[in-house]
Amino acid sequence: MLTQEEDVQIRQQFDDLLNNCVRCNQPEDKAFIIKAFQIAHDAHKEMRRRSGEPYIIHPLAVATIVNHEIGLGAKSIICALLHDVVEDTDFTLEQVEQHFGTKTATIVDGLTKIGEVFDNNSTLQAENFRKMLLTLSDDIRVILIKLADRLHNMRTLGSLSPEKRKKISSETIYLYAPLAHRMGLYSIKTELEDLSFKHLYPNEFEEIVKRVNADERKRVLFINKFSLPIIDKVSDQNINYEITGRPKSYYSIWNKMQTKNISFDEIYDLFAIRIVFDNDPTIPEKTTCWNIYSIVTDIYMPRPDRLRDWVSTPKANGYEALHLTVMGPEGKWVEVQIRSRRMDEIAERGLAAHWKYKGNNPQETELDKWLRRIREMLSDPTSNAIEFLDDFKLNLFSSEIVVFTPKGDVKILPRESTVLDFAYEIHTHIGNKSIGAKVNYKLVPLNYKLSSGDQVEIITSDKSRITREWLDFVITAKAKNIIKNALKAETKNRTEKGKVLLEEKLKELGLHPNSRIFRKLIPSYEVATKDELYSKVGSGLINLDDLKKILKKNTRSKLIRYWELTFGITSETEEDKNDPTKNYDKNSPFLLRESSDADESTSYVIAKCCNPIPGDDVIGYKAINESIIIHKSKCPNAVRLVAGQSERVIPTKWSTHKVLSFLVKLSLRGIDHFGIFNEITTVITKEFKINMRTLNLSTHDGIFEGLVEVYVHNSNDLNKMIANLLRIKGVEFVNRVESSEE
Ligand code: MN
């Protein structure tokens, strides 16, 4: 039972909440809030918190934070008041729905589930986090109320055991503070960090508090000295403003000392001067920002590398301001933040202020974009949950990087973005044709990871082609989607191109494609379908030089064989009895003598599609003309043959002679520098004593690419040589060209 004193205190707090409910616009809003309070009060009446306080103090405080500090309206206040009843009391979700409707019940349910997920310490953080985010798709208020809940718990952490305090504080700094930051709730983020810091490292915390307080008087004097000349000039311009100096948060001071490994005294930006102006509606905010910038820099010398213009390009969490660092009195660098009143409110209160100002501004803000992206990702049924989480975490925990185009335009990308992500961010066409970039005037490959402040100039070439490996190093969803779609389209294109090519060739011969012609072509070119034939023609894997010959040939007997193989139609003929495949002993593998004329009884042909060399795993395929075609085992054609015509597939091994050389084609790509060609040829010809047939490298804008044809004995030698080529500085890619495709 409550004491009378407690009862009075609770009543007072509730009246305070009710009377200051700024966004209770509907007449019934207050009635519902009173009802929610009564239900919560009643449901929790026997309960007390660890501190001994009546439990209702907690939901009441959360509702107050939700209203006053985050700025949410009546529905959120109701949900905050009810946020623990379903979990901790006999009051059910159905009852919430009866009294307050479906929406409120959904939010309360979301809050209950988040609670379960977070308070169960046996599950993985990441998984919890995913679940928490999934509730985002229902209503973002779930997250905001949960943040208020956590804030109040952090404020009242004192009565828990030190272990419990540490656990909750770690969780807060790992998950909730970044989340608050992402939502643009700057003051809540700062408070969560400082409170966590206090409980995690009590001694360090006390030390920094002491140092900051000791400097207080000095700081005030310095701020006055710094501000005075600015105050005069700004007042002359008829700008209504406020100038304050406030110290950095304790946590950010400590964090800076840790990450930069510096002492308290070495932190030059212990505080920032903030100039907040009331916007004159006839003048754009941006103009006034730069106007004040100009006044400040007339007085103090700016540091050019520290200018941050988040007015032209707001941060993804909606933050807008102009930051600059100037040389102040006593030779001290001072950070100055210039903001309009609106920007200031958004900076401090994030989302809520954002909604307040959105009415005047129909344009989509950065925060809207972010929320939209999350919703899109969540609603995409094809997106993989893990992939989604990775992508989200990337976007959440590491703030984005800001990079520049050659003209100085700003692009915001998630951290870890590569040159290729940037290229696609600029334009699909630029991405498709990119081959490398100059980052701060230095040449880098496409997979180079960008950092904030980089200036990036993409180098394109009409020869550049999208490859599957690009997917390994792009991280933005935009780039990934474009590449995936392009790869799909490319396959389709190849088929279409092949179709046109074949039709043209046939036309030259005075023929039209018809089923009779395909019945000849399909077995002759050893493809399974018409589409495969088109695709191979389109990519150059099949050249049609011998088309006329094939069509002229009497292929009747071969055709019969083909139909037999394909459909199992058998016709016992004299020829079949002599078919070597039937008599072939499958237990002893066919030995390749590394020369097609070494064994006179059977000749073999190296397949053009995969070009195997000694050492590669291979299979033999008994072709219609009796010769054995050697494919690499992993060649897609070989796989198809094994699956479909296994009776013609012959186990095959290389004999160990190491006499002959095989021609292998390598494609090379990298960053050009003086002497690199020489290094490449040295590795090939001197170190490996390998015979080079052709070397065809070309450079453009500092990136070289090209083909080398070399004679090697076996795949072992080849692999060693590739490894050594990759060791050359500047060489980025060395690939064995498996097919005759150019
Ligand atoms: Mn709670």
XYZ file of C-alpha atoms and ligand atoms in Angstrom:
743
model
C 0.000 0.000 0.000
C 1.163 3.502 -0.717
C 1.871 5.977 1.996
C 0.020 9.223 1.825
C 3.231 11.012 0.968
C 3.856 8.678 -1.970
C 0.302 9.097 -3.136
C 0.669 12.872 -3.201
C 3.969 12.625 -5.065
C 2.457 10.333 -7.706
C -0.592 12.571 -8.161
C 1.662 15.576 -8.613
C 3.789 13.861 -11.208
C 0.751 12.737 -13.118
C -0.862 16.184 -13.077
C 2.401 17.561 -14.326
C 2.378 15.109 -17.227
C -1.216 15.821 -18.090
C -0.947 19.596 -17.924
C 2.163 19.676 -20.064
C 0.936 17.312 -22.725
C 1.811 19.541 -25.636
C 0.493 17.348 -28.362
C -2.831 16.291 -26.844
C -4.954 17.898 -29.514
C -8.069 15.730 -29.471
C -10.563 16.293 -26.651
C -10.579 12.570 -25.814
C -6.758 12.385 -25.580
C -6.625 13.443 -21.956
C -9.467 11.138 -20.976
C -7.551 8.181 -22.448
C -4.340 9.196 -20.687
C -6.199 9.364 -17.368
C -7.678 5.921 -18.053
C -4.281 4.466 -18.916
C -2.801 5.915 -15.758
C -5.585 4.449 -13.628
C -5.166 1.003 -15.179
C -1.382 1.059 -14.726
C -1.674 2.443 -11.221
C -4.116 -0.270 -10.324
C -2.217 -3.099 -11.998
C 1.133 -2.204 -10.414
C -0.267 -1.179 -7.028
C 1.281 -4.028 -5.049
C 4.660 -3.659 -6.749
C 7.726 -1.725 -5.750
C 10.981 -1.177 -7.578
C 14.318 -2.370 -6.234
C 14.865 1.124 -4.821
C 11.723 0.763 -2.712
C 9.765 3.274 -4.768
C 6.211 2.423 -5.811
C 6.409 0.793 -9.256
C 4.030 3.264 -10.914
C 6.734 5.938 -10.610
C 8.604 4.152 -13.409
C 5.911 4.089 -16.152
C 4.974 7.604 -15.144
C 8.568 8.768 -15.589
C 8.854 6.956 -18.932
C 5.670 8.650 -20.119
C 7.093 11.996 -19.041
C 10.325 11.394 -20.993
C 8.309 10.296 -24.012
C 6.310 13.485 -23.871
C 8.754 16.131 -22.673
C 12.099 14.914 -23.905
C 11.168 13.110 -27.097
C 8.063 15.140 -27.841
C 5.665 12.347 -28.752
C 1.883 12.646 -28.454
C -1.015 11.111 -26.560
C -0.883 7.592 -27.992
C 2.781 7.235 -27.038
C 2.080 8.530 -23.531
C -0.651 5.914 -23.139
C 1.673 3.163 -24.373
C 4.462 4.321 -22.064
C 2.120 4.219 -19.077
C 1.055 0.709 -20.034
C 4.446 -0.570 -21.198
C 5.009 -2.954 -18.284
C 1.457 -4.030 -17.426
C 1.121 -6.906 -19.875
C 4.498 -8.316 -18.936
C 4.381 -7.849 -15.178
C 0.715 -7.926 -14.170
C -2.504 -9.815 -14.881
C -3.687 -7.180 -17.298
C -3.821 -8.720 -20.787
C -3.126 -7.480 -24.261
C -6.758 -8.160 -25.173
C -7.829 -5.795 -22.424
C -5.474 -3.122 -23.755
C -7.069 -3.554 -27.141
C -10.599 -3.353 -25.723
C -9.871 -0.129 -23.908
C -7.517 1.648 -26.298
C -7.824 0.066 -29.714
C -5.638 -2.058 -31.970
C -2.816 0.428 -32.580
C -2.080 0.904 -28.890
C -2.222 -2.847 -28.331
C 0.269 -3.418 -31.158
C 2.731 -0.936 -29.682
C 2.391 -2.333 -26.166
C 2.878 -5.819 -27.578
C 6.008 -4.644 -29.399
C 7.343 -3.165 -26.162
C 6.668 -6.371 -24.254
C 8.461 -8.420 -26.896
C 11.469 -6.122 -26.983
C 11.628 -6.455 -23.211
C 11.646 -10.236 -23.398
C 14.267 -10.174 -26.070
C 16.588 -7.825 -24.241
C 16.250 -9.091 -20.751
C 17.037 -12.648 -21.686
C 20.793 -12.650 -21.496
C 21.201 -16.125 -22.959
C 20.438 -15.054 -26.508
C 22.790 -13.410 -28.887
C 22.843 -9.676 -29.006
C 22.657 -9.600 -32.751
C 19.603 -11.775 -32.866
C 17.915 -9.612 -30.245
C 18.749 -6.614 -32.209
C 17.236 -8.022 -35.355
C 14.012 -8.792 -33.536
C 13.946 -5.331 -32.140
C 14.340 -3.870 -35.581
C 11.640 -6.013 -37.034
C 9.247 -4.142 -34.795
C 10.314 -0.998 -36.608
C 8.142 -2.007 -39.491
C 5.133 -1.881 -37.174
C 5.747 1.386 -35.488
C 8.870 3.380 -34.795
C 7.287 4.571 -31.549
C 8.106 1.157 -30.093
C 11.794 1.983 -30.356
C 11.386 5.502 -29.028
C 9.400 4.406 -25.983
C 11.908 1.634 -25.352
C 14.658 4.259 -25.386
C 12.727 6.315 -22.817
C 12.297 3.176 -20.703
C 16.010 2.507 -20.844
C 16.835 6.122 -20.045
C 14.750 6.040 -16.889
C 16.260 2.698 -15.862
C 19.726 4.149 -16.384
C 18.839 7.206 -14.319
C 17.737 4.955 -11.457
C 20.414 2.289 -11.766
C 21.961 3.074 -8.383
C 19.975 0.533 -6.368
C 21.097 -2.477 -8.366
C 24.116 -4.679 -7.679
C 27.391 -3.553 -9.296
C 27.351 -6.594 -11.650
C 23.852 -5.860 -12.830
C 24.715 -2.201 -13.269
C 27.709 -3.085 -15.436
C 25.711 -5.476 -17.577
C 22.928 -2.972 -18.210
C 25.438 -0.190 -18.850
C 27.372 -2.215 -21.409
C 24.187 -3.011 -23.228
C 23.231 0.645 -23.162
C 26.486 1.826 -24.635
C 26.565 -0.958 -27.214
C 23.007 -0.787 -28.460
C 20.851 1.980 -27.065
C 23.175 4.968 -27.315
C 23.952 4.335 -31.015
C 20.269 3.780 -31.616
C 19.394 7.087 -29.943
C 22.083 8.698 -32.072
C 20.585 7.171 -35.184
C 17.192 8.533 -34.249
C 18.788 11.949 -33.861
C 18.059 12.076 -30.117
C 21.289 13.802 -29.272
C 20.631 14.723 -25.641
C 19.324 11.257 -24.824
C 22.294 9.662 -26.526
C 24.700 11.842 -24.537
C 22.955 11.133 -21.258
C 22.904 7.372 -21.925
C 26.619 7.460 -22.669
C 27.510 9.485 -19.613
C 25.411 7.275 -17.334
C 26.922 4.098 -18.772
C 30.401 5.551 -18.432
C 29.678 6.419 -14.803
C 28.681 2.842 -13.935
C 31.254 1.072 -16.074
C 34.301 3.117 -15.035
C 33.357 4.953 -11.816
C 36.901 6.173 -11.025
C 37.664 7.525 -14.465
C 34.255 9.151 -14.540
C 34.826 10.955 -11.231
C 38.241 12.121 -12.396
C 36.894 13.687 -15.572
C 33.956 15.311 -13.780
C 36.453 16.842 -11.371
C 38.693 18.142 -14.161
C 35.792 19.630 -16.108
C 34.396 21.353 -13.016
C 37.798 22.685 -12.023
C 38.098 24.322 -15.427
C 34.648 25.811 -15.273
C 35.648 29.356 -14.209
C 38.475 29.492 -16.725
C 36.123 28.265 -19.384
C 33.482 30.891 -18.711
C 36.095 33.630 -18.887
C 37.496 32.269 -22.097
C 34.073 31.937 -23.694
C 33.262 35.527 -22.808
C 36.528 36.744 -24.246
C 35.954 34.745 -27.396
C 32.311 35.762 -27.840
C 32.549 39.461 -27.231
C 33.794 40.586 -30.662
C 31.316 38.211 -32.317
C 28.382 39.546 -30.289
C 29.066 43.099 -31.462
C 29.235 42.235 -35.117
C 26.282 39.835 -35.200
C 24.073 42.330 -33.391
C 24.917 44.900 -36.084
C 23.334 42.586 -38.645
C 19.978 42.519 -36.860
C 20.192 38.810 -36.237
C 18.447 37.480 -33.142
C 20.720 34.897 -31.644
C 22.018 33.151 -28.588
C 25.643 32.313 -28.010
C 26.639 29.639 -25.527
C 29.685 27.607 -24.730
C 29.210 24.131 -23.465
C 31.709 21.459 -22.585
C 31.822 18.152 -24.373
C 30.108 15.263 -22.609
C 32.196 13.351 -20.047
C 31.995 10.229 -22.128
C 33.144 11.906 -25.323
C 36.107 13.477 -23.518
C 37.095 10.098 -22.117
C 36.478 8.390 -25.434
C 38.720 10.867 -27.176
C 41.445 10.366 -24.581
C 41.223 6.611 -25.168
C 41.017 6.509 -28.939
C 43.592 9.247 -29.566
C 45.720 8.221 -26.610
C 46.007 11.749 -25.290
C 45.702 13.366 -21.876
C 42.882 15.584 -20.663
C 44.990 18.685 -21.238
C 45.679 17.791 -24.827
C 42.029 17.866 -25.878
C 41.703 21.186 -27.607
C 37.985 21.007 -28.310
C 36.838 20.484 -24.727
C 33.929 22.719 -25.421
C 32.205 24.195 -28.417
C 30.733 27.618 -28.929
C 27.208 27.388 -30.211
C 25.480 30.205 -32.039
C 21.739 29.609 -32.433
C 19.817 32.217 -34.385
C 16.111 32.911 -34.782
C 15.432 32.635 -38.425
C 14.110 35.619 -40.309
C 11.565 33.939 -42.611
C 12.482 36.250 -45.494
C 16.100 35.045 -45.505
C 17.095 31.422 -46.168
C 18.608 29.755 -43.081
C 21.631 28.765 -45.103
C 22.350 32.377 -45.998
C 22.271 33.410 -42.346
C 24.541 30.484 -41.399
C 27.163 31.582 -43.889
C 26.643 35.184 -42.948
C 27.554 34.337 -39.351
C 30.397 32.144 -40.611
C 31.758 35.136 -42.441
C 31.540 37.320 -39.322
C 33.319 34.736 -37.166
C 36.095 34.141 -39.685
C 36.606 37.887 -40.130
C 37.595 37.902 -36.479
C 39.268 34.514 -36.078
C 41.309 32.512 -38.545
C 39.508 29.305 -39.605
C 41.165 25.922 -39.950
C 40.221 24.913 -43.487
C 40.290 21.168 -42.914
C 37.792 21.384 -40.066
C 34.866 22.974 -41.897
C 31.758 20.771 -41.784
C 28.777 21.867 -43.785
C 25.806 19.842 -42.584
C 23.495 22.592 -43.714
C 23.892 21.797 -47.390
C 24.130 18.058 -46.718
C 22.425 17.061 -43.477
C 23.676 13.955 -41.716
C 21.648 10.821 -42.248
C 20.071 11.176 -38.813
C 18.791 14.595 -39.792
C 21.445 16.702 -38.059
C 21.960 20.113 -39.626
C 24.547 22.707 -38.628
C 27.625 24.494 -39.842
C 30.739 23.573 -37.862
C 34.033 25.354 -38.062
C 37.183 25.481 -36.007
C 38.977 28.782 -35.569
C 42.086 30.013 -33.835
C 40.754 31.765 -30.742
C 42.426 33.881 -28.080
C 45.457 32.395 -26.283
C 46.288 30.394 -29.393
C 43.551 27.839 -28.742
C 41.498 26.120 -31.423
C 37.792 26.603 -30.793
C 34.951 24.777 -32.471
C 31.990 26.947 -33.432
C 28.605 25.471 -34.305
C 26.167 27.659 -36.194
C 22.498 26.631 -36.281
C 19.038 28.058 -36.708
C 16.519 27.512 -33.911
C 14.906 24.770 -35.978
C 18.225 23.010 -36.590
C 19.022 23.256 -32.911
C 15.774 21.610 -31.906
C 16.307 18.819 -34.403
C 19.826 18.349 -33.116
C 18.686 18.058 -29.521
C 15.388 16.288 -29.840
C 15.714 14.485 -33.146
C 12.694 12.721 -34.441
C 10.082 14.654 -32.532
C 11.347 18.029 -33.695
C 11.703 16.545 -37.124
C 7.993 15.768 -37.212
C 7.145 19.189 -35.900
C 8.969 20.934 -38.715
C 8.044 18.512 -41.418
C 4.716 20.258 -41.909
C 6.465 23.221 -43.538
C 8.741 21.084 -45.593
C 7.186 18.469 -47.855
C 10.610 17.382 -49.078
C 11.955 14.077 -47.899
C 14.658 14.561 -45.287
C 17.640 12.310 -44.680
C 15.830 10.746 -41.755
C 12.775 10.014 -43.880
C 15.049 8.377 -46.410
C 16.657 6.244 -43.756
C 13.328 5.111 -42.337
C 12.059 4.394 -45.815
C 15.130 2.315 -46.576
C 14.656 0.268 -43.407
C 11.031 -0.322 -44.242
C 11.896 -1.313 -47.790
C 14.494 -3.768 -46.574
C 12.115 -5.245 -44.056
C 9.285 -5.575 -46.533
C 11.431 -7.243 -49.162
C 10.594 -10.941 -48.831
C 13.682 -11.971 -50.776
C 16.132 -10.229 -48.472
C 18.004 -12.539 -46.195
C 17.705 -11.733 -42.501
C 21.418 -12.034 -41.792
C 22.351 -9.969 -44.796
C 19.822 -7.426 -43.691
C 21.262 -7.283 -40.228
C 24.781 -6.839 -41.518
C 23.670 -4.085 -43.774
C 21.728 -2.434 -41.017
C 24.464 -2.688 -38.440
C 26.860 -1.236 -40.903
C 24.527 1.665 -41.359
C 23.843 2.042 -37.678
C 27.006 1.539 -35.733
C 29.478 3.172 -37.971
C 28.336 6.529 -39.026
C 28.538 7.055 -42.715
C 31.537 8.478 -44.520
C 31.480 11.696 -46.453
C 33.397 11.715 -49.702
C 33.736 14.213 -52.495
C 33.454 14.241 -56.256
C 36.227 15.964 -58.271
C 33.982 19.024 -58.395
C 33.685 18.917 -54.625
C 30.117 17.602 -54.418
C 29.438 15.628 -51.275
C 28.298 12.011 -51.304
C 27.341 10.150 -48.156
C 28.058 6.425 -48.124
C 28.066 3.744 -45.474
C 31.489 3.162 -43.986
C 33.492 0.414 -45.761
C 32.157 1.586 -49.100
C 34.487 1.009 -52.003
C 35.342 2.979 -55.087
C 32.762 0.957 -56.979
C 29.992 1.851 -54.505
C 30.871 5.476 -55.031
C 30.804 5.069 -58.811
C 27.294 3.621 -58.644
C 26.233 6.322 -56.227
C 27.081 8.890 -58.884
C 25.460 7.173 -61.817
C 24.670 3.672 -63.004
C 26.538 4.253 -66.227
C 29.657 5.470 -64.397
C 29.539 2.363 -62.211
C 29.115 0.034 -65.169
C 32.082 1.478 -67.023
C 34.440 2.063 -64.109
C 37.865 0.418 -63.953
C 39.490 2.234 -61.063
C 39.764 5.637 -59.505
C 42.006 8.393 -58.389
C 41.519 8.904 -54.685
C 43.162 12.102 -53.560
C 45.032 11.991 -56.903
C 46.397 8.518 -56.253
C 45.396 5.564 -58.405
C 43.455 2.818 -56.723
C 41.505 -0.230 -57.875
C 37.742 -0.603 -57.727
C 37.784 -2.544 -54.469
C 39.633 0.216 -52.609
C 37.831 1.164 -49.384
C 37.071 4.852 -49.040
C 37.481 6.996 -45.947
C 35.768 10.195 -44.962
C 37.174 13.207 -46.715
C 38.462 11.314 -49.738
C 38.087 12.994 -53.067
C 37.263 10.409 -55.667
C 37.551 10.608 -59.396
C 36.246 7.534 -61.163
C 38.150 6.300 -64.194
C 35.967 4.698 -66.800
C 36.634 2.725 -69.918
C 34.252 1.598 -72.599
C 35.963 -1.755 -72.448
C 35.025 -2.281 -68.822
C 32.521 -5.012 -68.202
C 30.515 -5.897 -65.128
C 31.841 -9.087 -63.587
C 30.512 -11.347 -60.879
C 33.494 -10.599 -58.661
C 32.279 -7.021 -58.294
C 29.615 -8.348 -55.960
C 32.382 -9.376 -53.558
C 33.343 -5.845 -52.724
C 30.361 -3.552 -53.114
C 28.346 -2.996 -49.966
C 25.592 -0.557 -50.855
C 22.268 -2.107 -51.747
C 22.092 0.181 -54.753
C 25.316 -1.081 -56.315
C 24.476 -4.696 -55.520
C 21.101 -4.495 -57.207
C 22.424 -2.813 -60.328
C 25.219 -5.375 -60.724
C 22.931 -8.347 -60.140
C 20.412 -7.069 -62.658
C 23.108 -6.275 -65.194
C 24.541 -9.779 -64.923
C 21.102 -11.200 -65.566
C 20.577 -8.889 -68.501
C 23.963 -9.797 -69.902
C 23.033 -13.455 -70.168
C 19.878 -12.454 -71.937
C 21.788 -10.117 -74.233
C 24.257 -12.775 -75.158
C 21.439 -15.066 -76.201
C 19.868 -12.364 -78.289
C 23.159 -11.402 -79.867
C 23.831 -15.030 -80.704
C 20.450 -15.365 -82.289
C 21.039 -12.371 -84.518
C 24.534 -13.606 -85.445
C 23.319 -17.055 -86.350
C 20.410 -15.726 -88.363
C 22.739 -13.415 -90.284
C 25.129 -16.251 -91.066
C 22.285 -18.443 -92.224
C 20.959 -15.622 -94.359
C 24.331 -15.354 -96.090
C 23.880 -18.978 -97.003
C 20.355 -18.260 -98.178
C 18.779 -20.134 -95.288
C 16.192 -19.414 -92.645
C 16.479 -20.978 -89.213
C 14.163 -23.943 -88.952
C 13.939 -27.078 -86.919
C 15.777 -29.138 -89.542
C 18.766 -26.818 -89.297
C 18.760 -26.915 -85.516
C 18.615 -30.688 -85.560
C 21.918 -30.529 -87.388
C 23.520 -27.722 -85.419
C 22.704 -28.824 -81.894
C 24.545 -32.157 -81.996
C 27.361 -30.790 -84.139
C 28.160 -28.016 -81.710
C 27.566 -30.287 -78.745
C 25.024 -28.108 -77.047
C 21.820 -29.187 -75.381
C 19.367 -26.549 -76.443
C 18.761 -23.846 -78.956
C 19.277 -21.200 -76.250
C 22.620 -22.641 -75.273
C 23.670 -22.524 -78.894
C 22.626 -18.853 -79.136
C 24.363 -17.985 -75.907
C 27.615 -19.610 -76.948
C 27.500 -17.979 -80.330
C 26.754 -14.641 -78.666
C 29.716 -14.898 -76.334
C 32.062 -16.145 -79.048
C 32.468 -19.595 -77.548
C 31.208 -20.990 -80.800
C 32.331 -19.317 -83.947
C 30.271 -20.062 -86.973
C 33.095 -20.355 -89.499
C 32.331 -23.995 -90.206
C 28.586 -23.465 -90.369
C 28.414 -24.150 -94.071
C 30.414 -27.344 -93.731
C 28.239 -28.641 -90.938
C 25.048 -27.940 -92.774
C 26.346 -29.581 -95.948
C 27.561 -32.702 -94.205
C 25.350 -35.676 -94.279
C 24.661 -35.941 -90.604
C 22.037 -38.589 -90.798
C 23.917 -41.298 -88.964
C 25.115 -38.827 -86.371
C 21.608 -37.580 -85.985
C 20.390 -41.059 -85.234
C 23.099 -41.325 -82.607
C 22.042 -38.027 -81.169
C 18.427 -39.040 -80.870
C 19.500 -42.282 -79.300
C 21.543 -40.482 -76.740
C 18.934 -37.928 -76.021
C 15.787 -39.977 -76.040
C 17.029 -43.491 -75.563
C 15.815 -44.618 -78.983
C 17.908 -47.597 -79.905
C 18.484 -49.130 -83.267
C 20.729 -52.092 -83.326
C 23.113 -51.537 -86.216
C 26.423 -52.924 -87.286
C 28.006 -49.625 -86.326
C 26.841 -49.858 -82.715
C 28.642 -53.102 -82.106
C 31.862 -51.389 -82.940
C 31.122 -48.378 -80.782
C 34.217 -48.049 -78.605
C 32.272 -46.476 -75.767
C 30.351 -49.660 -75.302
C 33.454 -51.748 -75.057
C 35.467 -49.281 -73.078
C 36.688 -50.523 -69.723
C 35.468 -47.972 -67.261
C 37.748 -49.207 -64.531
C 41.017 -48.249 -66.115
C 41.172 -44.610 -66.920
C 42.085 -43.332 -70.301
C 45.624 -41.992 -70.153
C 46.337 -38.698 -71.741
C 49.747 -38.697 -73.258
C 49.941 -34.936 -73.423
C 49.968 -35.088 -77.160
C 47.111 -35.808 -79.452
C 49.135 -38.052 -81.718
C 50.980 -40.018 -79.047
C 48.374 -42.696 -78.960
C 47.387 -43.727 -82.424
C 44.354 -45.759 -81.575
C 42.470 -42.905 -79.907
C 42.949 -39.267 -80.518
C 41.794 -36.619 -78.169
C 40.923 -33.002 -78.366
C 41.329 -30.375 -75.683
C 37.981 -28.687 -75.147
C 37.993 -25.066 -76.122
C 35.522 -24.107 -73.439
C 37.777 -24.823 -70.463
C 41.214 -25.448 -71.938
C 42.549 -28.017 -69.446
C 46.267 -28.504 -68.988
C 48.187 -31.341 -67.324
C 47.482 -31.394 -63.635
C 43.881 -30.224 -63.977
C 41.201 -32.719 -63.026
C 39.722 -33.834 -66.287
C 37.163 -36.122 -67.829
C 36.966 -37.452 -71.367
C 33.910 -37.382 -73.514
C 33.609 -39.797 -76.381
C 32.520 -37.580 -79.215
C 30.457 -38.643 -82.181
C 33.466 -38.574 -84.475
C 35.200 -41.090 -82.159
C 37.696 -38.726 -80.726
C 37.800 -38.021 -77.016
C 37.138 -34.481 -75.918
C 38.937 -33.536 -72.726
C 37.148 -31.164 -70.363
C 38.090 -29.955 -66.906
C 35.947 -31.854 -64.414
C 34.480 -28.646 -63.122
C 33.798 -27.180 -66.545
C 30.054 -26.521 -66.777
C 29.925 -28.457 -70.024
C 31.597 -31.436 -68.398
C 29.147 -31.319 -65.532
C 26.310 -31.320 -68.000
C 27.800 -34.240 -69.924
C 28.310 -36.309 -66.796
C 24.755 -35.636 -65.764
C 23.128 -36.255 -69.124
C 25.316 -38.576 -71.171
C 27.349 -40.422 -68.612
C 27.643 -43.437 -70.883
C 29.938 -41.400 -73.091
C 32.036 -40.016 -70.270
C 35.339 -41.736 -69.788
C 37.492 -41.511 -66.676
C 40.660 -39.783 -67.749
C 44.017 -39.046 -66.174
C 47.110 -37.280 -67.294
C 50.099 -39.489 -67.730
C 53.016 -38.032 -65.819
C 55.254 -37.086 -68.717
C 56.353 -33.540 -68.428
C 57.460 -32.939 -71.901
C 55.068 -30.779 -73.717
C 53.887 -27.335 -72.990
C 50.377 -26.090 -73.055
C 49.220 -22.704 -74.049
C 47.411 -20.830 -71.311
C 45.875 -17.429 -71.434
C 46.025 -15.127 -68.420
C 44.255 -11.866 -67.932
C 46.021 -9.284 -65.808
C 44.835 -6.074 -64.285
C 46.389 -3.620 -61.908
C 47.705 -0.212 -61.259
C 50.414 0.933 -63.568
C 53.681 2.194 -62.258
C 57.095 2.612 -63.724
C 58.776 -0.685 -64.480
C 55.802 -2.902 -63.787
C 55.824 -4.525 -67.246
C 59.415 -5.415 -66.726
C 58.613 -7.012 -63.381
C 55.841 -9.057 -64.942
C 57.983 -10.380 -67.751
C 60.788 -11.136 -65.314
C 58.532 -13.298 -63.193
C 57.242 -15.154 -66.219
C 60.389 -15.686 -68.239
C 63.230 -15.642 -65.741
C 61.873 -17.027 -62.500
C 59.784 -19.697 -64.111
C 61.621 -20.069 -67.392
C 58.289 -20.049 -69.040
C 57.843 -19.302 -72.646
C 55.681 -16.338 -73.319
C 53.851 -16.307 -76.598
C 52.149 -12.958 -76.409
C 52.032 -10.131 -73.975
C 49.368 -7.631 -74.666
C 49.013 -5.012 -71.969
C 47.575 -1.580 -72.314
C 47.308 1.208 -69.807
C 44.828 3.954 -69.604
C 44.770 6.524 -66.843
C 47.166 4.552 -64.778
C 45.319 1.258 -64.789
C 46.730 -1.497 -66.943
C 44.949 -4.534 -68.230
C 45.685 -7.130 -70.777
C 46.353 -10.703 -71.759
C 49.420 -12.870 -71.557
C 49.718 -16.164 -73.367
C 52.254 -18.508 -71.887
C 53.345 -22.077 -72.384
C 53.262 -24.080 -69.179
C 53.827 -27.730 -68.394
C 51.143 -28.237 -65.846
C 48.746 -26.507 -63.500
C 51.163 -26.682 -60.615
C 53.702 -24.492 -62.390
C 50.933 -22.216 -63.509
C 49.551 -21.703 -60.009
C 52.979 -20.898 -58.650
C 53.523 -18.371 -61.363
C 50.152 -16.729 -60.744
C 50.968 -16.465 -57.049
C 54.260 -14.739 -57.839
C 52.634 -12.382 -60.297
C 50.157 -11.357 -57.613
C 53.048 -10.541 -55.327
C 54.169 -7.770 -57.661
C 53.105 -4.440 -56.210
C 50.323 -2.993 -58.316
C 49.123 -6.265 -59.802
C 45.531 -6.641 -58.609
C 44.065 -9.444 -60.656
C 45.531 -12.418 -62.432
C 43.006 -14.814 -63.830
C 43.351 -17.808 -66.023
C 41.081 -17.257 -68.979
C 39.236 -20.528 -69.129
C 37.495 -20.060 -72.394
C 38.297 -18.540 -75.704
C 35.979 -15.712 -74.844
C 37.657 -12.353 -75.354
Mn 10.028 -0.456 -18.007
